Amino acid sequence: NAGVTQTPKFQVLKTGQSMTLQCAQDMNHNSMYWYRQDPGMGLRLIYYSASEGTTDKGEVPNGYNVSRLNKREFSLRLESAAPSQTSVYFCASSALTSGRIDTGELFFGEGSRLTVL
Amino acid sequence: EDKVVQSPLSLVVHEGDTVTLNCSYEVTNFRSLLWYKQEKKAPTFLFMLTSSGIEKKSGRLSSILDKKELFSILNITATQTGDSAVYLCAVEARGSQGNLIFGKGTKLSVKP
């Protein structure tokens, strides 16, 4: 009953360090997403992958890269972390068919809290 | 620019009260509006609305969409402390590959 699993749950980095957030889903979903959530800002889309082999930029992609490793896994990489990237990161997946969310439901992971000093 | 605006941003009520949360939107080629509840961690899905005037209901929660006036409301009757959470409204546009535009959320606190 895993759903969407993110690792790590917490991470502290120094400015300039790199790291990768891992995400895996076991629901055979086509589409996967990375969001960040900041106080007073709601959820903002960083990158998404509508299907295996494709990735696209969202609203706030600068400073991030992604890899859709296979249908299950979608990773988010910070090449040179900055304090502005301190946030809670959520991975999500959905049963996207014919270009739309099948039921409207995004399944979210439990979040990764990242602090950049 | 597509946007979703929720109001109020925060709300404190007592158990048993009825609350109404508001969500207005501006989006090109609207497809659906969704409500999520976020407690400590991950948001969880509540409703998806695509048609005007059709109420969706789940227990004490209900929601309705007005596509002419571009807004939705989420009602919670007989509130309980377990309803305390951030309620997120999101909109999906046609051709968006399932990307959702989220509002900033309404933080609801229910006091005993």
PDB file of C-alpha atoms in Angstrom:
ATOM      1  CA  ASN A   1       0.000   0.000   0.000  1.00  0.00           C
ATOM      2  CA  ALA A   2       2.937   2.343  -0.684  1.00  0.00           C
ATOM      3  CA  GLY A   3       1.467   4.751  -3.276  1.00  0.00           C
ATOM      4  CA  VAL A   4       4.049   7.510  -3.826  1.00  0.00           C
ATOM      5  CA  THR A   5       7.296   7.238  -1.898  1.00  0.00           C
ATOM      6  CA  GLN A   6       9.798  10.090  -1.576  1.00  0.00           C
ATOM      7  CA  THR A   7      13.270  10.052  -0.126  1.00  0.00           C
ATOM      8  CA  PRO A   8      14.799  11.617   1.836  1.00  0.00           C
ATOM      9  CA  LYS A   9      12.141  13.088   4.141  1.00  0.00           C
ATOM     10  CA  PHE A  10      14.536  15.693   5.536  1.00  0.00           C
ATOM     11  CA  GLN A  11      17.783  17.152   4.236  1.00  0.00           C
ATOM     12  CA  VAL A  12      20.021  20.041   5.200  1.00  0.00           C
ATOM     13  CA  LEU A  13      22.435  21.337   2.580  1.00  0.00           C
ATOM     14  CA  LYS A  14      24.992  24.085   2.376  1.00  0.00           C
ATOM     15  CA  THR A  15      24.805  26.608  -0.414  1.00  0.00           C
ATOM     16  CA  GLY A  16      26.394  25.185  -3.543  1.00  0.00           C
ATOM     17  CA  GLN A  17      25.943  21.530  -2.641  1.00  0.00           C
ATOM     18  CA  SER A  18      24.027  19.200  -4.916  1.00  0.00           C
ATOM     19  CA  MET A  19      21.463  16.564  -4.131  1.00  0.00           C
ATOM     20  CA  THR A  20      18.777  14.410  -5.693  1.00  0.00           C
ATOM     21  CA  LEU A  21      15.277  13.820  -4.389  1.00  0.00           C
ATOM     22  CA  GLN A  22      13.953  10.404  -5.322  1.00  0.00           C
ATOM     23  CA  CYS A  23      10.343   9.537  -6.037  1.00  0.00           C
ATOM     24  CA  ALA A  24       8.715   6.237  -6.912  1.00  0.00           C
ATOM     25  CA  GLN A  25       5.097   5.227  -7.445  1.00  0.00           C
ATOM     26  CA  ASP A  26       3.622   1.767  -7.583  1.00  0.00           C
ATOM     27  CA  MET A  27       0.236   2.582  -9.129  1.00  0.00           C
ATOM     28  CA  ASN A  28       1.304   2.225 -12.767  1.00  0.00           C
ATOM     29  CA  HIS A  29       0.547   5.910 -13.364  1.00  0.00           C
ATOM     30  CA  ASN A  30       1.681   7.574 -16.550  1.00  0.00           C
ATOM     31  CA  SER A  31       2.182  11.054 -15.200  1.00  0.00           C
ATOM     32  CA  MET A  32       4.439  12.307 -12.434  1.00  0.00           C
ATOM     33  CA  TYR A  33       5.070  15.766 -10.990  1.00  0.00           C
ATOM     34  CA  TRP A  34       7.352  17.685  -8.685  1.00  0.00           C
ATOM     35  CA  TYR A  35       5.892  20.566  -6.687  1.00  0.00           C
ATOM     36  CA  ARG A  36       7.353  22.843  -4.079  1.00  0.00           C
ATOM     37  CA  GLN A  37       5.352  24.341  -1.248  1.00  0.00           C
ATOM     38  CA  ASP A  38       6.389  27.518   0.524  1.00  0.00           C
ATOM     39  CA  PRO A  39       4.523  29.365   3.279  1.00  0.00           C
ATOM     40  CA  GLY A  40       1.869  31.622   1.795  1.00  0.00           C
ATOM     41  CA  MET A  41       2.648  30.458  -1.763  1.00  0.00           C
ATOM     42  CA  GLY A  42       0.630  27.303  -2.193  1.00  0.00           C
ATOM     43  CA  LEU A  43       1.914  24.476  -4.367  1.00  0.00           C
ATOM     44  CA  ARG A  44       3.944  25.437  -7.420  1.00  0.00           C
ATOM     45  CA  LEU A  45       4.867  23.050 -10.201  1.00  0.00           C
ATOM     46  CA  ILE A  46       8.588  22.615 -10.871  1.00  0.00           C
ATOM     47  CA  TYR A  47       8.668  19.917 -13.555  1.00  0.00           C
ATOM     48  CA  TYR A  48       6.366  17.210 -14.771  1.00  0.00           C
ATOM     49  CA  SER A  49       6.500  14.090 -16.873  1.00  0.00           C
ATOM     50  CA  ALA A  50       3.310  13.257 -18.752  1.00  0.00           C
ATOM     51  CA  SER A  51       4.658   9.869 -19.781  1.00  0.00           C
ATOM     52  CA  GLU A  52       7.785   7.785 -19.587  1.00  0.00           C
ATOM     53  CA  GLY A  53      10.524   9.391 -21.637  1.00  0.00           C
ATOM     54  CA  THR A  54       9.143  12.945 -21.547  1.00  0.00           C
ATOM     55  CA  THR A  55       9.708  15.822 -19.161  1.00  0.00           C
ATOM     56  CA  ASP A  56       8.550  19.433 -19.262  1.00  0.00           C
ATOM     57  CA  LYS A  57       9.056  22.591 -17.263  1.00  0.00           C
ATOM     58  CA  GLY A  58       6.430  23.845 -14.898  1.00  0.00           C
ATOM     59  CA  GLU A  59       6.024  27.233 -13.281  1.00  0.00           C
ATOM     60  CA  VAL A  60       9.335  27.383 -11.345  1.00  0.00           C
ATOM     61  CA  PRO A  61      11.959  25.164 -13.063  1.00  0.00           C
ATOM     62  CA  ASN A  62      15.070  27.323 -12.613  1.00  0.00           C
ATOM     63  CA  GLY A  63      17.789  25.638 -10.564  1.00  0.00           C
ATOM     64  CA  TYR A  64      16.346  22.157 -10.980  1.00  0.00           C
ATOM     65  CA  ASN A  65      16.686  19.188 -13.303  1.00  0.00           C
ATOM     66  CA  VAL A  66      14.634  16.038 -13.512  1.00  0.00           C
ATOM     67  CA  SER A  67      14.946  12.508 -14.799  1.00  0.00           C
ATOM     68  CA  ARG A  68      12.127  10.125 -15.571  1.00  0.00           C
ATOM     69  CA  LEU A  69      14.149   6.982 -15.044  1.00  0.00           C
ATOM     70  CA  ASN A  70      11.323   4.600 -15.925  1.00  0.00           C
ATOM     71  CA  LYS A  71       7.570   4.534 -15.482  1.00  0.00           C
ATOM     72  CA  ARG A  72       7.870   4.218 -11.703  1.00  0.00           C
ATOM     73  CA  GLU A  73      10.592   6.710 -10.867  1.00  0.00           C
ATOM     74  CA  PHE A  74      10.971  10.464 -11.264  1.00  0.00           C
ATOM     75  CA  SER A  75      13.886  12.235  -9.613  1.00  0.00           C
ATOM     76  CA  LEU A  76      14.537  15.917  -8.946  1.00  0.00           C
ATOM     77  CA  ARG A  77      18.085  17.229  -8.828  1.00  0.00           C
ATOM     78  CA  LEU A  78      19.453  20.446  -7.385  1.00  0.00           C
ATOM     79  CA  GLU A  79      22.847  20.978  -8.997  1.00  0.00           C
ATOM     80  CA  SER A  80      23.945  23.920  -6.838  1.00  0.00           C
ATOM     81  CA  ALA A  81      21.579  24.506  -3.962  1.00  0.00           C
ATOM     82  CA  ALA A  82      20.616  28.042  -2.968  1.00  0.00           C
ATOM     83  CA  PRO A  83      18.819  29.303   0.164  1.00  0.00           C
ATOM     84  CA  SER A  84      15.843  30.222  -2.051  1.00  0.00           C
ATOM     85  CA  GLN A  85      15.361  26.506  -2.630  1.00  0.00           C
ATOM     86  CA  THR A  86      14.560  25.909   1.034  1.00  0.00           C
ATOM     87  CA  SER A  87      11.099  24.421   0.793  1.00  0.00           C
ATOM     88  CA  VAL A  88       8.962  21.338   1.144  1.00  0.00           C
ATOM     89  CA  TYR A  89       9.012  19.281  -2.037  1.00  0.00           C
ATOM     90  CA  PHE A  90       6.153  17.029  -3.054  1.00  0.00           C
ATOM     91  CA  CYS A  91       6.178  14.362  -5.702  1.00  0.00           C
ATOM     92  CA  ALA A  92       2.831  13.343  -7.165  1.00  0.00           C
ATOM     93  CA  SER A  93       1.464  10.983  -9.766  1.00  0.00           C
ATOM     94  CA  SER A  94      -1.773  10.651 -11.670  1.00  0.00           C
ATOM     95  CA  ALA A  95      -3.503   8.304 -14.039  1.00  0.00           C
ATOM     96  CA  LEU A  96      -3.211  10.605 -17.021  1.00  0.00           C
ATOM     97  CA  THR A  97      -5.011   9.368 -20.099  1.00  0.00           C
ATOM     98  CA  SER A  98      -5.541  11.227 -23.372  1.00  0.00           C
ATOM     99  CA  GLY A  99      -3.931  14.327 -21.948  1.00  0.00           C
ATOM    100  CA  ARG A 100      -6.082  14.700 -18.848  1.00  0.00           C
ATOM    101  CA  ILE A 101      -6.132  13.367 -15.329  1.00  0.00           C
ATOM    102  CA  ASP A 102      -8.423  10.387 -15.398  1.00  0.00           C
ATOM    103  CA  THR A 103     -10.227  11.043 -12.155  1.00  0.00           C
ATOM    104  CA  GLY A 104      -8.821  14.420 -11.243  1.00  0.00           C
ATOM    105  CA  GLU A 105      -6.852  12.875  -8.467  1.00  0.00           C
ATOM    106  CA  LEU A 106      -3.203  13.535  -7.866  1.00  0.00           C
ATOM    107  CA  PHE A 107      -1.596  11.133  -5.423  1.00  0.00           C
ATOM    108  CA  PHE A 108       1.033  12.895  -3.353  1.00  0.00           C
ATOM    109  CA  GLY A 109       4.051  11.625  -1.506  1.00  0.00           C
ATOM    110  CA  GLU A 110       4.562  12.722   2.077  1.00  0.00           C
ATOM    111  CA  GLY A 111       6.988  15.469   1.183  1.00  0.00           C
ATOM    112  CA  SER A 112      10.694  16.172   1.569  1.00  0.00           C
ATOM    113  CA  ARG A 113      11.703  19.110   3.733  1.00  0.00           C
ATOM    114  CA  LEU A 114      14.866  20.690   2.369  1.00  0.00           C
ATOM    115  CA  THR A 115      16.821  23.406   4.131  1.00  0.00           C
ATOM    116  CA  VAL A 116      19.673  25.197   2.372  1.00  0.00           C
ATOM    117  CA  LEU A 117      21.984  27.141   4.662  1.00  0.00           C
TER     118      LEU A 117
ATOM    119  CA  GLU B   1      -1.929  34.452 -16.668  1.00  0.00           C
ATOM    120  CA  ASP B   2      -3.890  31.619 -15.133  1.00  0.00           C
ATOM    121  CA  LYS B   3      -4.557  31.992 -11.443  1.00  0.00           C
ATOM    122  CA  VAL B   4      -6.539  30.616  -8.539  1.00  0.00           C
ATOM    123  CA  VAL B   5      -7.494  32.766  -5.557  1.00  0.00           C
ATOM    124  CA  GLN B   6      -8.793  31.335  -2.321  1.00  0.00           C
ATOM    125  CA  SER B   7     -10.486  33.162   0.518  1.00  0.00           C
ATOM    126  CA  PRO B   8     -10.258  33.543   3.361  1.00  0.00           C
ATOM    127  CA  LEU B   9      -6.603  32.628   3.846  1.00  0.00           C
ATOM    128  CA  SER B  10      -7.326  31.518   7.392  1.00  0.00           C
ATOM    129  CA  LEU B  11     -10.383  30.875   9.474  1.00  0.00           C
ATOM    130  CA  VAL B  12     -11.009  29.926  13.097  1.00  0.00           C
ATOM    131  CA  VAL B  13     -14.341  28.387  14.085  1.00  0.00           C
ATOM    132  CA  HIS B  14     -15.778  26.311  16.903  1.00  0.00           C
ATOM    133  CA  GLU B  15     -16.937  22.742  16.676  1.00  0.00           C
ATOM    134  CA  GLY B  16     -20.409  22.498  15.232  1.00  0.00           C
ATOM    135  CA  ASP B  17     -20.104  25.620  13.107  1.00  0.00           C
ATOM    136  CA  THR B  18     -20.682  25.572   9.356  1.00  0.00           C
ATOM    137  CA  VAL B  19     -17.967  27.041   7.152  1.00  0.00           C
ATOM    138  CA  THR B  20     -17.779  28.081   3.519  1.00  0.00           C
ATOM    139  CA  LEU B  21     -14.470  28.273   1.718  1.00  0.00           C
ATOM    140  CA  ASN B  22     -14.189  30.172  -1.521  1.00  0.00           C
ATOM    141  CA  CYS B  23     -12.166  29.630  -4.670  1.00  0.00           C
ATOM    142  CA  SER B  24     -12.200  31.880  -7.711  1.00  0.00           C
ATOM    143  CA  TYR B  25     -10.218  31.267 -10.841  1.00  0.00           C
ATOM    144  CA  GLU B  26      -9.083  32.665 -14.133  1.00  0.00           C
ATOM    145  CA  VAL B  27      -7.847  30.034 -16.536  1.00  0.00           C
ATOM    146  CA  THR B  28      -7.755  29.626 -20.272  1.00  0.00           C
ATOM    147  CA  ASN B  29      -9.689  26.588 -21.459  1.00  0.00           C
ATOM    148  CA  PHE B  30     -10.970  25.418 -18.094  1.00  0.00           C
ATOM    149  CA  ARG B  31     -11.373  21.691 -17.686  1.00  0.00           C
ATOM    150  CA  SER B  32     -11.907  20.938 -14.006  1.00  0.00           C
ATOM    151  CA  LEU B  33     -11.620  22.317 -10.482  1.00  0.00           C
ATOM    152  CA  LEU B  34     -10.361  20.202  -7.627  1.00  0.00           C
ATOM    153  CA  TRP B  35     -10.363  20.444  -3.857  1.00  0.00           C
ATOM    154  CA  TYR B  36      -7.703  18.874  -1.643  1.00  0.00           C
ATOM    155  CA  LYS B  37      -7.293  18.663   2.116  1.00  0.00           C
ATOM    156  CA  GLN B  38      -3.808  18.956   3.595  1.00  0.00           C
ATOM    157  CA  GLU B  39      -3.218  18.070   7.194  1.00  0.00           C
ATOM    158  CA  LYS B  40       0.329  17.426   8.367  1.00  0.00           C
ATOM    159  CA  LYS B  41       1.793  16.087   5.190  1.00  0.00           C
ATOM    160  CA  ALA B  42       0.480  15.161   1.763  1.00  0.00           C
ATOM    161  CA  PRO B  43      -2.645  16.727   0.260  1.00  0.00           C
ATOM    162  CA  THR B  44      -5.508  14.281  -0.152  1.00  0.00           C
ATOM    163  CA  PHE B  45      -8.171  14.512  -2.808  1.00  0.00           C
ATOM    164  CA  LEU B  46     -11.693  15.628  -1.910  1.00  0.00           C
ATOM    165  CA  PHE B  47     -13.645  16.541  -5.047  1.00  0.00           C
ATOM    166  CA  MET B  48     -13.356  17.148  -8.746  1.00  0.00           C
ATOM    167  CA  LEU B  49     -15.906  19.449 -10.362  1.00  0.00           C
ATOM    168  CA  THR B  50     -16.408  19.876 -14.065  1.00  0.00           C
ATOM    169  CA  SER B  51     -20.025  20.998 -14.496  1.00  0.00           C
ATOM    170  CA  SER B  52     -21.808  24.046 -13.139  1.00  0.00           C
ATOM    171  CA  GLY B  53     -24.510  23.666 -10.546  1.00  0.00           C
ATOM    172  CA  ILE B  54     -23.965  20.012  -9.724  1.00  0.00           C
ATOM    173  CA  GLU B  55     -23.171  19.532  -6.064  1.00  0.00           C
ATOM    174  CA  LYS B  56     -20.623  16.970  -5.034  1.00  0.00           C
ATOM    175  CA  LYS B  57     -21.107  15.632  -1.525  1.00  0.00           C
ATOM    176  CA  SER B  58     -19.133  13.457   0.839  1.00  0.00           C
ATOM    177  CA  GLY B  59     -20.414  13.232   4.380  1.00  0.00           C
ATOM    178  CA  ARG B  60     -20.375  16.704   5.901  1.00  0.00           C
ATOM    179  CA  LEU B  61     -18.428  18.172   2.985  1.00  0.00           C
ATOM    180  CA  SER B  62     -19.985  19.452  -0.203  1.00  0.00           C
ATOM    181  CA  SER B  63     -18.835  21.555  -3.118  1.00  0.00           C
ATOM    182  CA  ILE B  64     -20.316  23.269  -6.114  1.00  0.00           C
ATOM    183  CA  LEU B  65     -18.965  25.021  -9.185  1.00  0.00           C
ATOM    184  CA  ASP B  66     -20.202  28.115 -11.010  1.00  0.00           C
ATOM    185  CA  LYS B  67     -18.532  28.254 -14.414  1.00  0.00           C
ATOM    186  CA  LYS B  68     -20.261  31.477 -15.369  1.00  0.00           C
ATOM    187  CA  GLU B  69     -18.981  33.411 -12.358  1.00  0.00           C
ATOM    188  CA  LEU B  70     -15.731  31.375 -12.242  1.00  0.00           C
ATOM    189  CA  PHE B  71     -15.809  30.221  -8.654  1.00  0.00           C
ATOM    190  CA  SER B  72     -16.398  27.274  -6.410  1.00  0.00           C
ATOM    191  CA  ILE B  73     -17.299  26.884  -2.756  1.00  0.00           C
ATOM    192  CA  LEU B  74     -16.511  24.137  -0.316  1.00  0.00           C
ATOM    193  CA  ASN B  75     -18.955  23.769   2.565  1.00  0.00           C
ATOM    194  CA  ILE B  76     -18.283  21.910   5.770  1.00  0.00           C
ATOM    195  CA  THR B  77     -21.228  21.453   8.121  1.00  0.00           C
ATOM    196  CA  ALA B  78     -21.079  20.529  11.810  1.00  0.00           C
ATOM    197  CA  THR B  79     -17.323  21.029  11.869  1.00  0.00           C
ATOM    198  CA  GLN B  80     -15.116  18.814  14.017  1.00  0.00           C
ATOM    199  CA  THR B  81     -11.567  19.320  15.275  1.00  0.00           C
ATOM    200  CA  GLY B  82     -10.481  16.724  12.729  1.00  0.00           C
ATOM    201  CA  ASP B  83     -11.497  19.117   9.968  1.00  0.00           C
ATOM    202  CA  SER B  84      -8.608  21.394  10.939  1.00  0.00           C
ATOM    203  CA  ALA B  85      -6.366  21.508   7.881  1.00  0.00           C
ATOM    204  CA  VAL B  86      -5.345  23.580   4.901  1.00  0.00           C
ATOM    205  CA  TYR B  87      -7.866  23.277   2.082  1.00  0.00           C
ATOM    206  CA  LEU B  88      -6.400  23.658  -1.378  1.00  0.00           C
ATOM    207  CA  CYS B  89      -8.259  24.542  -4.539  1.00  0.00           C
ATOM    208  CA  ALA B  90      -6.718  23.734  -7.913  1.00  0.00           C
ATOM    209  CA  VAL B  91      -7.711  24.138 -11.542  1.00  0.00           C
ATOM    210  CA  GLU B  92      -6.857  21.992 -14.536  1.00  0.00           C
ATOM    211  CA  ALA B  93      -6.805  23.522 -18.001  1.00  0.00           C
ATOM    212  CA  ARG B  94      -7.379  21.660 -21.238  1.00  0.00           C
ATOM    213  CA  GLY B  95      -4.155  20.654 -22.883  1.00  0.00           C
ATOM    214  CA  SER B  96      -2.205  21.126 -19.677  1.00  0.00           C
ATOM    215  CA  GLN B  97      -1.113  17.490 -19.483  1.00  0.00           C
ATOM    216  CA  GLY B  98      -2.769  17.222 -16.118  1.00  0.00           C
ATOM    217  CA  ASN B  99      -0.888  20.122 -14.554  1.00  0.00           C
ATOM    218  CA  LEU B 100      -2.823  21.762 -11.765  1.00  0.00           C
ATOM    219  CA  ILE B 101      -2.687  25.425 -10.787  1.00  0.00           C
ATOM    220  CA  PHE B 102      -3.096  25.666  -7.039  1.00  0.00           C
ATOM    221  CA  GLY B 103      -4.387  28.470  -4.893  1.00  0.00           C
ATOM    222  CA  LYS B 104      -2.568  29.427  -1.704  1.00  0.00           C
ATOM    223  CA  GLY B 105      -5.009  27.502   0.448  1.00  0.00           C
ATOM    224  CA  THR B 106      -7.340  28.286   3.325  1.00  0.00           C
ATOM    225  CA  LYS B 107      -6.128  27.294   6.774  1.00  0.00           C
ATOM    226  CA  LEU B 108      -9.090  26.147   8.836  1.00  0.00           C
ATOM    227  CA  SER B 109      -8.769  25.770  12.593  1.00  0.00           C
ATOM    228  CA  VAL B 110     -11.652  24.178  14.470  1.00  0.00           C
ATOM    229  CA  LYS B 111     -11.619  24.810  18.228  1.00  0.00           C
ATOM    230  CA  PRO B 112     -13.314  22.419  20.685  1.00  0.00           C
TER     231      PRO B 112
END
